[in-house]
Short mmCIF file of C-alpha atoms and ligand atoms in Angstrom, two decimals:
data_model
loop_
_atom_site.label_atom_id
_atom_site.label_comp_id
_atom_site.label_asym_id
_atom_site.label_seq_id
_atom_site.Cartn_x
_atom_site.Cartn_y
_atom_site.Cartn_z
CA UNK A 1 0.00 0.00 0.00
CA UNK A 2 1.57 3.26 -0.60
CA UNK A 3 1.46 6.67 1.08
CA UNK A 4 -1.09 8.86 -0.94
CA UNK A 5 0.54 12.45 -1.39
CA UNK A 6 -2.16 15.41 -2.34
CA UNK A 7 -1.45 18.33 -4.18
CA UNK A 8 -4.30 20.47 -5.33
CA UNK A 9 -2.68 24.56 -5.52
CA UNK A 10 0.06 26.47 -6.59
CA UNK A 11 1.70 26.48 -2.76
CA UNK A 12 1.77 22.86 -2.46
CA UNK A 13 4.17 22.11 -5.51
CA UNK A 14 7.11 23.67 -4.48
CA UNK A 15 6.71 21.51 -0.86
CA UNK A 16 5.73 18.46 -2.43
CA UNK A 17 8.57 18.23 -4.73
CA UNK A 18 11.47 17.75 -2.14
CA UNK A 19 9.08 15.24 -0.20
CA UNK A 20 8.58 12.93 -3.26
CA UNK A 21 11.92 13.08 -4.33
CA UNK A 22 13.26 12.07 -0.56
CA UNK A 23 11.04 9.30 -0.62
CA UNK A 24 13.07 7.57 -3.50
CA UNK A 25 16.29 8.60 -2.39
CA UNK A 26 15.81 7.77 1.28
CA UNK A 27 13.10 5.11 1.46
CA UNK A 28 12.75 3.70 -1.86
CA UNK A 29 10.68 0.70 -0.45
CA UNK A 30 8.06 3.07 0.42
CA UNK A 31 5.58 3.50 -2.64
CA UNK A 32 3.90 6.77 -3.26
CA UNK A 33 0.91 7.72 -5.40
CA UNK A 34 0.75 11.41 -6.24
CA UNK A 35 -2.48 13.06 -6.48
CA UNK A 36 -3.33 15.69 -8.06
CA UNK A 37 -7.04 16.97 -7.13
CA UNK A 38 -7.12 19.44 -10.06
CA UNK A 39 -8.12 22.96 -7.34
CA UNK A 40 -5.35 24.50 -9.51
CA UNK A 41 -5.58 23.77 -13.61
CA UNK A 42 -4.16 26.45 -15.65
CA UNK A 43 -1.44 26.18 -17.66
CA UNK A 44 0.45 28.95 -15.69
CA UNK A 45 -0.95 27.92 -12.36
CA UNK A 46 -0.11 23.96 -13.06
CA UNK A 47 1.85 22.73 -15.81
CA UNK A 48 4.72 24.82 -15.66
CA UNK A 49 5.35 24.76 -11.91
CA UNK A 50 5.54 20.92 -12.22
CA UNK A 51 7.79 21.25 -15.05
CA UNK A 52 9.90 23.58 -12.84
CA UNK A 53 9.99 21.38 -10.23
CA UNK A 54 10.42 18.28 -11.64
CA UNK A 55 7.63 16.68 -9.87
CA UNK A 56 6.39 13.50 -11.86
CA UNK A 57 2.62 13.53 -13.38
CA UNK A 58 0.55 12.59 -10.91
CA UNK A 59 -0.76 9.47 -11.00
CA UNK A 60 -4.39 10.65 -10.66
CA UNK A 61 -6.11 14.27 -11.16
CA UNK A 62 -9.54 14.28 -9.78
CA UNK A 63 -10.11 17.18 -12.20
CA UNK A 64 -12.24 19.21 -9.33
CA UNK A 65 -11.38 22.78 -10.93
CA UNK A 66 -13.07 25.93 -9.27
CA UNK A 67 -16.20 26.21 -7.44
CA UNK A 68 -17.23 28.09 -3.74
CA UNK A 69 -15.50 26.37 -1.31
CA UNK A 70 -18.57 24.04 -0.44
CA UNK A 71 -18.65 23.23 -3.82
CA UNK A 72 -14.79 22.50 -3.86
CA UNK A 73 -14.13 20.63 -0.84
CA UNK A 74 -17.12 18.08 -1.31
CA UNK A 75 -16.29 17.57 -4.71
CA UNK A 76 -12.59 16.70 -3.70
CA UNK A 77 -14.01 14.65 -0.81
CA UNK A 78 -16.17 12.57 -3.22
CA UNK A 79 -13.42 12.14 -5.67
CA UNK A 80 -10.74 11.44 -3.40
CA UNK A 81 -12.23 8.90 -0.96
CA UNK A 82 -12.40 5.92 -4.22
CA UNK A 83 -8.42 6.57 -4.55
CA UNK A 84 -8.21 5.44 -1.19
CA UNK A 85 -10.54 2.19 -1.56
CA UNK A 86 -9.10 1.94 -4.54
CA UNK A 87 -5.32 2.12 -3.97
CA UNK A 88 -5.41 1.33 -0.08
CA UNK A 89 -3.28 3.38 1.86
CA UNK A 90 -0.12 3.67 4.47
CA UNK A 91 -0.69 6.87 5.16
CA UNK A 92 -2.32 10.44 3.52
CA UNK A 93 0.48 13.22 3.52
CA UNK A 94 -1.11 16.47 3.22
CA UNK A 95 0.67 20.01 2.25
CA UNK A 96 -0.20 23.26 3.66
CA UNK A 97 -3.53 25.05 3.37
CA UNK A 98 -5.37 24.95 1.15
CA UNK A 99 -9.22 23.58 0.29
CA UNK A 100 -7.45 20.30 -1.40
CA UNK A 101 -5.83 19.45 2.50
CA UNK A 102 -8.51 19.65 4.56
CA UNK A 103 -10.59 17.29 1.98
CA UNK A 104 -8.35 15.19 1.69
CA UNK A 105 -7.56 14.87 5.24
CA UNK A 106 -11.26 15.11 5.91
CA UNK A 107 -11.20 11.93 3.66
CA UNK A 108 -8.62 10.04 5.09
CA UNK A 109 -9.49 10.45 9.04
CA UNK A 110 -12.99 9.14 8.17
CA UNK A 111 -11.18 5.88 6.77
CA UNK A 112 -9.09 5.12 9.32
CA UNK A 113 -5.97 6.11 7.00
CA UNK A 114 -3.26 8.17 9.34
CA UNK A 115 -3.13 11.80 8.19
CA UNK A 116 0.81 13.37 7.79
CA UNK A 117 0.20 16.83 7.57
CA UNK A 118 3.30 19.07 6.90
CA UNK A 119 3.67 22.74 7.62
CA UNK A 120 1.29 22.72 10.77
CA UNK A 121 0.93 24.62 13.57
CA UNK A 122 0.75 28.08 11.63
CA UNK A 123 -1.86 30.19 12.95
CA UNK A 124 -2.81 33.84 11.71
CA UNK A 125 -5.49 33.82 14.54
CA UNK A 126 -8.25 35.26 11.65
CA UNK A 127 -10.66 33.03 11.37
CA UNK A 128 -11.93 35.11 8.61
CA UNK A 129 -9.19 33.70 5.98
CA UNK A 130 -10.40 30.58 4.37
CA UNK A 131 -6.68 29.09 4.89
CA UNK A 132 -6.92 28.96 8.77
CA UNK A 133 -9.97 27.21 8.86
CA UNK A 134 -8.22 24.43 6.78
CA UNK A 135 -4.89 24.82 9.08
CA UNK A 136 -6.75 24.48 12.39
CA UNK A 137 -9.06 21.37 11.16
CA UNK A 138 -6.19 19.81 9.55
CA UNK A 139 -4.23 19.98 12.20
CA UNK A 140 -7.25 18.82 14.69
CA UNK A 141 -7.43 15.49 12.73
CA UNK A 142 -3.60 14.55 11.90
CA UNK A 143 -1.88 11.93 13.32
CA UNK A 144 1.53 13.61 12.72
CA UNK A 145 2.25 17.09 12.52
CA UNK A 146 5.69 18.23 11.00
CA UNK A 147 6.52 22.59 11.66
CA UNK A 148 8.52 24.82 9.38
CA UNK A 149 8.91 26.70 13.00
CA UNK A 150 8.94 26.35 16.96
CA UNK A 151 6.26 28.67 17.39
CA UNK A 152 3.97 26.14 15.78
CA UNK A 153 4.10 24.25 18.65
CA UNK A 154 2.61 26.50 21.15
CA UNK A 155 -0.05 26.79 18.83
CA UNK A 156 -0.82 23.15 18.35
CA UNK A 157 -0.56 22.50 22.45
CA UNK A 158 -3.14 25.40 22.84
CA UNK A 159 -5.60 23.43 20.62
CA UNK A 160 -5.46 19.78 22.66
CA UNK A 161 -2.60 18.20 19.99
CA UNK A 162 -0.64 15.90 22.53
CA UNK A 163 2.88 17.71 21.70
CA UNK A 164 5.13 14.18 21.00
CA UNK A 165 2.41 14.26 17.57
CA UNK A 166 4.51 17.51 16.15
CA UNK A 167 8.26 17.17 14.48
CA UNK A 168 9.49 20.49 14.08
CA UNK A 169 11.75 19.31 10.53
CA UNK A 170 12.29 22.91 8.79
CA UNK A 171 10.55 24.21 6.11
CA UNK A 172 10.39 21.79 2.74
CA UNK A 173 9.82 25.05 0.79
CA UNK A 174 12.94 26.27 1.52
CA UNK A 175 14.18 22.91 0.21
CA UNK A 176 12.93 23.61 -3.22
CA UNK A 177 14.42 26.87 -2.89
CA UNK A 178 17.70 25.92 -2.67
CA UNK A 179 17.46 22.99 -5.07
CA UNK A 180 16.34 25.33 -7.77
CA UNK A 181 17.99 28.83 -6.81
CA UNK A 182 21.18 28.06 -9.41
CA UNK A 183 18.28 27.63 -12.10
CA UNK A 184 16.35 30.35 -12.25
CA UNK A 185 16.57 32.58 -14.85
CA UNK A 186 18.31 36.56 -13.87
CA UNK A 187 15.31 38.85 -13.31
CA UNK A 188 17.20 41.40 -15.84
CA UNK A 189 16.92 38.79 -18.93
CA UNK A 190 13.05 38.26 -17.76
CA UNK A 191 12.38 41.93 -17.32
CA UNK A 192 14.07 42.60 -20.59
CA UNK A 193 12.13 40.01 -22.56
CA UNK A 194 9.04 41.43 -21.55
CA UNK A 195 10.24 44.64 -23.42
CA UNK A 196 10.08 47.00 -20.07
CA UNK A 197 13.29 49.29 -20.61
CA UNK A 198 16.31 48.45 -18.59
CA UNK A 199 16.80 51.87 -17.97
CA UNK A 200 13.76 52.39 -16.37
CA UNK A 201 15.01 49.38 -13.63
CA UNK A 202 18.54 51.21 -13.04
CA UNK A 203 17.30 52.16 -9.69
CA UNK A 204 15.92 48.52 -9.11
CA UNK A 205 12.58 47.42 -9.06
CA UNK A 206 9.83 45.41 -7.01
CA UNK A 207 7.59 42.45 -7.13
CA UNK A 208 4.11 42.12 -6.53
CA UNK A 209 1.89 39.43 -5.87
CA UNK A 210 -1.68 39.64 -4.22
CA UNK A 211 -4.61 37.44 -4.58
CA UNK A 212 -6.11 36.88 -1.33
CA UNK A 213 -9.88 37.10 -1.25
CA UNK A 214 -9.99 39.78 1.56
CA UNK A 215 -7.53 42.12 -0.41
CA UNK A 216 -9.01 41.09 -4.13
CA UNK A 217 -12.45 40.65 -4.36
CA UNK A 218 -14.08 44.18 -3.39
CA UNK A 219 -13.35 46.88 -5.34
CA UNK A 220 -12.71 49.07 -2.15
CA UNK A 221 -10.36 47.31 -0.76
CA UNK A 222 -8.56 46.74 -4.28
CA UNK A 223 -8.67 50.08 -5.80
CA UNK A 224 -6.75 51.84 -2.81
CA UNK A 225 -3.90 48.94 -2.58
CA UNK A 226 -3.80 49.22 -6.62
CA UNK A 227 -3.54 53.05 -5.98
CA UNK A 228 -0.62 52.45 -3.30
CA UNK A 229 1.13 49.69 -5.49
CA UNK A 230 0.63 52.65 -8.41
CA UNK A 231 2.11 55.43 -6.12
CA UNK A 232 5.16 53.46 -4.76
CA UNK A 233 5.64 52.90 -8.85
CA UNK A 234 6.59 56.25 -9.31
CA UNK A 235 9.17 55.67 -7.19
CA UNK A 236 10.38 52.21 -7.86
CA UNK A 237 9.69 50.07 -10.67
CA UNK A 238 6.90 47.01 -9.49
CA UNK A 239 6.65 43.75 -11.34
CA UNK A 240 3.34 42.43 -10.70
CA UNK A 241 2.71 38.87 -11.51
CA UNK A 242 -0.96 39.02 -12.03
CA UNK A 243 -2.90 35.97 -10.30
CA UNK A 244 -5.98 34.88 -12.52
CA UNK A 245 -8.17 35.76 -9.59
CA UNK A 246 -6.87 39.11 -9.44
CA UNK A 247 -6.79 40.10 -12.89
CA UNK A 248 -10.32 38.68 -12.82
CA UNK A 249 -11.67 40.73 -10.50
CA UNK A 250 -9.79 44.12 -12.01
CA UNK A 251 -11.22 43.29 -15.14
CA UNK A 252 -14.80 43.45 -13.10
CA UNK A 253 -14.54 46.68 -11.18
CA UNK A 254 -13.13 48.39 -14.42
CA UNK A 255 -9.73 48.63 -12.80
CA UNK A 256 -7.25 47.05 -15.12
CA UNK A 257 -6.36 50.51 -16.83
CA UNK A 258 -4.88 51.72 -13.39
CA UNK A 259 -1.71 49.39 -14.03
CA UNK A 260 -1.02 51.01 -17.37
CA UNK A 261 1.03 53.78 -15.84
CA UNK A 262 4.79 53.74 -16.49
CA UNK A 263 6.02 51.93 -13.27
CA UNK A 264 4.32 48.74 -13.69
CA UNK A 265 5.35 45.61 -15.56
CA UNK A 266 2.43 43.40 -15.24
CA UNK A 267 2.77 39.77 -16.15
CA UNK A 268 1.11 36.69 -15.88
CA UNK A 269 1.27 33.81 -13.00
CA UNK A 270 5.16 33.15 -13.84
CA UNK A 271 7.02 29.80 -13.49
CA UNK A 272 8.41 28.98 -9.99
CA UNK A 273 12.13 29.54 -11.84
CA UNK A 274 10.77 32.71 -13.16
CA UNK A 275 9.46 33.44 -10.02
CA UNK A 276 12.45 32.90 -7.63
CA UNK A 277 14.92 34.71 -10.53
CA UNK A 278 12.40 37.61 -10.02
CA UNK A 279 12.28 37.55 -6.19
CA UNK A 280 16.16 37.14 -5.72
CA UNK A 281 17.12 40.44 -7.51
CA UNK A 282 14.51 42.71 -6.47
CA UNK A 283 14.71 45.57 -3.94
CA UNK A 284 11.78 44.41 -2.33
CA UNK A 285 8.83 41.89 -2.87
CA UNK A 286 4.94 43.15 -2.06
CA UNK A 287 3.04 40.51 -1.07
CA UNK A 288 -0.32 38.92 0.52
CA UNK A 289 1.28 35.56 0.02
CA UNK A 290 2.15 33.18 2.68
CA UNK A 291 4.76 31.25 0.86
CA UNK A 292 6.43 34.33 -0.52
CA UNK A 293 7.04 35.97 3.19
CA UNK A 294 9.31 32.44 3.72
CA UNK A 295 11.31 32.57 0.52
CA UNK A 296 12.22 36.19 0.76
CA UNK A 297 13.08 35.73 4.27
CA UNK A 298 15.44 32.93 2.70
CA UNK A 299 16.70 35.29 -0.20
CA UNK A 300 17.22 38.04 2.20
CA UNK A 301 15.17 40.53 0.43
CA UNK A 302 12.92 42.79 2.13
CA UNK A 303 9.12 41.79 2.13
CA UNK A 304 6.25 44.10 3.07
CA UNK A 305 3.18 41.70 3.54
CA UNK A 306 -0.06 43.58 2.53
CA UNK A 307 -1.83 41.85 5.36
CA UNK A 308 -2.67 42.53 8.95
CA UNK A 309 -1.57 39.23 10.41
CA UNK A 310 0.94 36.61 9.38
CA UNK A 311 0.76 33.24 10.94
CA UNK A 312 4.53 32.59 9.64
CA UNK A 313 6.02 35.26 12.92
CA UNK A 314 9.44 34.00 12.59
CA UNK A 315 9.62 36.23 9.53
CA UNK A 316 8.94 38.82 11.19
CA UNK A 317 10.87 38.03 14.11
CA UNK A 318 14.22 36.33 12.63
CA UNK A 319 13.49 37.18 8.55
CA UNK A 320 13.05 40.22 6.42
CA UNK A 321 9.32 40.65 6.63
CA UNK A 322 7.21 43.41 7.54
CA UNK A 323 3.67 43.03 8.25
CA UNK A 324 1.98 46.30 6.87
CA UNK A 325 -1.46 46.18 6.64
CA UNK A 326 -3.71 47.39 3.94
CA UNK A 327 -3.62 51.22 4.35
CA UNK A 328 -2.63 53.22 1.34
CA UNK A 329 -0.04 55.89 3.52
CA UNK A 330 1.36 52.43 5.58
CA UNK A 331 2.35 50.92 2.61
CA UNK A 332 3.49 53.93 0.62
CA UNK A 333 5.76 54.59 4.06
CA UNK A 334 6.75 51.32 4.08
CA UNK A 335 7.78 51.28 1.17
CA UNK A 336 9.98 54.25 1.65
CA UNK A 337 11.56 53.45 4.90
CA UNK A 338 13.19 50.19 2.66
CA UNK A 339 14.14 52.08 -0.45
CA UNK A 340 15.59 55.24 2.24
CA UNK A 341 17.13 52.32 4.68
CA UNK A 342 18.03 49.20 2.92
CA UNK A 343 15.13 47.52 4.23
CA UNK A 344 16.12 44.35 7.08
CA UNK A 345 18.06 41.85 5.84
CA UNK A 346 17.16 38.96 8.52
CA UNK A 347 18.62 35.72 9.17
CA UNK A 348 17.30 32.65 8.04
CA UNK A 349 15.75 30.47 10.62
CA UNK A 350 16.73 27.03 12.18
CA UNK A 351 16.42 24.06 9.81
CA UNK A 352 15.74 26.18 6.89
CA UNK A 353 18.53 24.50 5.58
CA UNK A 354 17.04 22.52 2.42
CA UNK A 355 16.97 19.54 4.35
CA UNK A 356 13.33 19.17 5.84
CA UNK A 357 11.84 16.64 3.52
CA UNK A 358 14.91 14.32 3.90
CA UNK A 359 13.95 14.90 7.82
CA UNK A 360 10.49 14.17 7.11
CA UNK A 361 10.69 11.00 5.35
CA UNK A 362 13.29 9.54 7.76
CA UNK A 363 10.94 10.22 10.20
CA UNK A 364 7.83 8.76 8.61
CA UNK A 365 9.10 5.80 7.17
CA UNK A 366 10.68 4.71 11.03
CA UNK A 367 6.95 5.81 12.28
CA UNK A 368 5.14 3.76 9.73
CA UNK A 369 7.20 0.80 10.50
CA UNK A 370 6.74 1.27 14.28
CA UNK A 371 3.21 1.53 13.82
CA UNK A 372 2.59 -1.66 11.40
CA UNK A 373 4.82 -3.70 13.95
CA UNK A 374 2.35 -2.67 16.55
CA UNK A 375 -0.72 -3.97 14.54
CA UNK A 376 -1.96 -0.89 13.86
CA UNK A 377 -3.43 -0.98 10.19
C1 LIG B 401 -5.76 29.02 -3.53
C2 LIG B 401 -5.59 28.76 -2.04
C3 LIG B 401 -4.64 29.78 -1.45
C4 LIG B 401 -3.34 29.82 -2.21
C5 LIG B 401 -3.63 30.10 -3.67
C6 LIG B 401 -2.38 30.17 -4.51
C7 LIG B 401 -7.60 27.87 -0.91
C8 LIG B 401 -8.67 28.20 0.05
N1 LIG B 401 -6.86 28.91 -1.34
O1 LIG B 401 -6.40 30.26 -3.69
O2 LIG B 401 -4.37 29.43 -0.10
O3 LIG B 401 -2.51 30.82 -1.67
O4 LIG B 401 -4.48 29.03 -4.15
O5 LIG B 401 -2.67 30.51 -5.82
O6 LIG B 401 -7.43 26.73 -1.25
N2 LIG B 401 -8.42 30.09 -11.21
C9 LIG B 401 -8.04 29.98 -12.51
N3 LIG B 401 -7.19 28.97 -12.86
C10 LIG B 401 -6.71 28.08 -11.96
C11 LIG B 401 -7.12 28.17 -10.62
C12 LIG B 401 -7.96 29.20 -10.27
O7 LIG B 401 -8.44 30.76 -13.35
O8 LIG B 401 -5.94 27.19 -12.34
C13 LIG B 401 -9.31 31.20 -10.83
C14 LIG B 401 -10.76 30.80 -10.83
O9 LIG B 401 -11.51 31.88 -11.25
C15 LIG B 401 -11.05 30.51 -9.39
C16 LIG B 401 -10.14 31.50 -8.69
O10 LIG B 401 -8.99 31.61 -9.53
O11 LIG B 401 -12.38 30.66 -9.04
C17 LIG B 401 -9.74 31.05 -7.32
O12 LIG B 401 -9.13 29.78 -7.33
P1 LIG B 401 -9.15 28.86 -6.01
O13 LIG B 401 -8.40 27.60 -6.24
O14 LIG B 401 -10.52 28.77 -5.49
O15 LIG B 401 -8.38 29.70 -4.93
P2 LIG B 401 -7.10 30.66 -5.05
O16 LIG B 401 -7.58 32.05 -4.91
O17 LIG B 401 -6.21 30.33 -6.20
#
């Protein structure tokens, strides 16, 4: 029986990747069966990050695609429960947070199958953001919890988990970070092929990336973050990979036109190469993303995170991240104080070392063992 490994988003490629490929370097008599539940189907938001990545095809898409989150999550749940019956199962090993995890966990709890679920114990405390309803109910109903950070423990205690469930193993996205860092592409050759003068970037430039629900999908929170990003443009060049939700919902509240002004290089979803090319030789990165606060932190580039929480503090605390908020003068300030300062430069934390998913594995595979010697199914 092997260990079923879910992917359904962006986010969970780039931690999947070093977790599948230290299964068959580490424990090679450990099958796994990749699935892909299909949350995420785009070309730009699928196809090329796997190609990036080097993550095999999965061995089954459940094709789900978009839908409200009811809608999502049940389909997932109905699609992903005959895989199990179907396949049997060690284990389910579940990335991150999003819709595709908690199904899938959801799933797998019900059947008796022992949930894995890596990057847990990250709380943002808002209940309003669809990702820490997932985090807290995935967490609630794994068997073993592997952190990115030691603060995810306290978090995990505080909610009933019996502590000797959580591995604190580093941060797997990291991993892919450094596997990939020598490959990605120099942000000048990107920027130039998009035909955005290099002499408009002599002074450096930015990257953007926003697409959470709360900062995206009303046009008055939108328009005066667009009108921030717009202002700090005068100032400093943005790159602003567009996410299809985003450019969706600009297109709707008319708003597209305010990213024609001079500043702005907007581009679509890139490749994760792309992506960390991008990242690694910009002044700053602009972000609502969770993933992107970690890998800047890495880079040592300044992040401001659009947000008014984070649940990833060591960032904050150890990295190069700066939680801002959404207020038009914050960010425009922030903004400043990095391009007047130098912005922090950080550290990067304990066990972000590109080893977690070898960690991870060798855990795992001496758990699963343990477990099956025990009787347990
Ligand atoms: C999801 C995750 C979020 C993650 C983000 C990364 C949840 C709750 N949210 O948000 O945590 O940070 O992915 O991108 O799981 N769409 C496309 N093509 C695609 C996928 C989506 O056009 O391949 C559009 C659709 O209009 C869809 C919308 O984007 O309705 C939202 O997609 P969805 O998967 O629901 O959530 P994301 O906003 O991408």
């Amino acid at each position: 029986r092997p260990v079923i490994c879910v992917v359904g988003a962006r986010p969970n490629y780039m931690k999947m990747a070093p977790i599948i490929r230290a299964f068959r370097a580490h424990a090679p008599a450990v099958p796994v069966l990749l699935v892909h539940t299909g949350q995420h189907y785009d070309v730009a938001m699928n196809d090329r990050l796997f190609a990036d990545l080097e993550l095999p095809r999965p061995d089954v898409n459940l094709g789900v695609g978009s839908g409200s989150h009811a809608v999502q999550t049940a389909e997932v749940m109905k699609r992903f429960e005959p895989v199990i019956d179907a396949n049997g199962a060690r284990a389910v090993l579940v990335v991150g947070d999003v819709n595709s995890t908690l199904a899938c966990a959801l799933v797998a709890s019900k059947r008796g199958v022992p949930v894995v679920h890596v990057e847990s114990g990250l709380r943002s405390y808002d209940r309003t953001m669809p990702e820490e309803i997932n985090r807290v109910l995935t967490d609630q109903i794994s068997d073993l919890l592997y952190t990115t950070e030691r603060s995810a423990h306290a978090n995990l205690v505080r909610e009933g988990i019996a502590p000797q469930r959580a591995v604190f193993v580093g941060n797997v996205m990291i991993d892919s970070l450094r596997a990939n860092l020598s490959k990605a592409p120099a942000a000048s050759d990107l920027i130039a092929a998009s035909g955005f003068g290099g002499e408009r970037l002599r002074g450096g430039y930015g990257v953007v990336t926003l697409h959470r629900p709360s900062n995206v999908d009303h046009p008055d929170t939108l328009g005066p973050i667009v009108d921030a990003l717009r202002n700090i443009s005068a100032r400093l060049p943005l790159v602003f990979a567009l996410h299809p939700r985003t450019r969706a919902n600009l297109e709707r509240f008319d708003m597209l036109n305010r990213l024609d002004a001079q500043g702005f290089l907007v581009l679509p979803p890139q490749g994760y190469l792309e992506m960390l090319g991008l990242m690694a030789g910009a002044t700053m990165v602009l972000t609502d993303s969770g993933g992107i606060q970690e890998e800047t932190t890495a880079l040592g580039v300044p992040c401001l995170t659009i947000r008014e929480n984070t649940e990833r503090p060591i960032t904050v605390e150890q990295g190069t991240n700066t939680v801002v908020g959404i207020d038009p003068a914050a960010l425009r300030a922030a903004a400043d104080a990095v391009l007047d300062g130098g912005g922090k430069r950080g550290r990067v934390p304990e066990y972000w070392d590109g080893r977690a998913a070898e960690r991870i594995v060798a855990h795992l595979a001496a758990w699963l063992r343990e477990r099956e010697s025990m009787g347990g199914v």
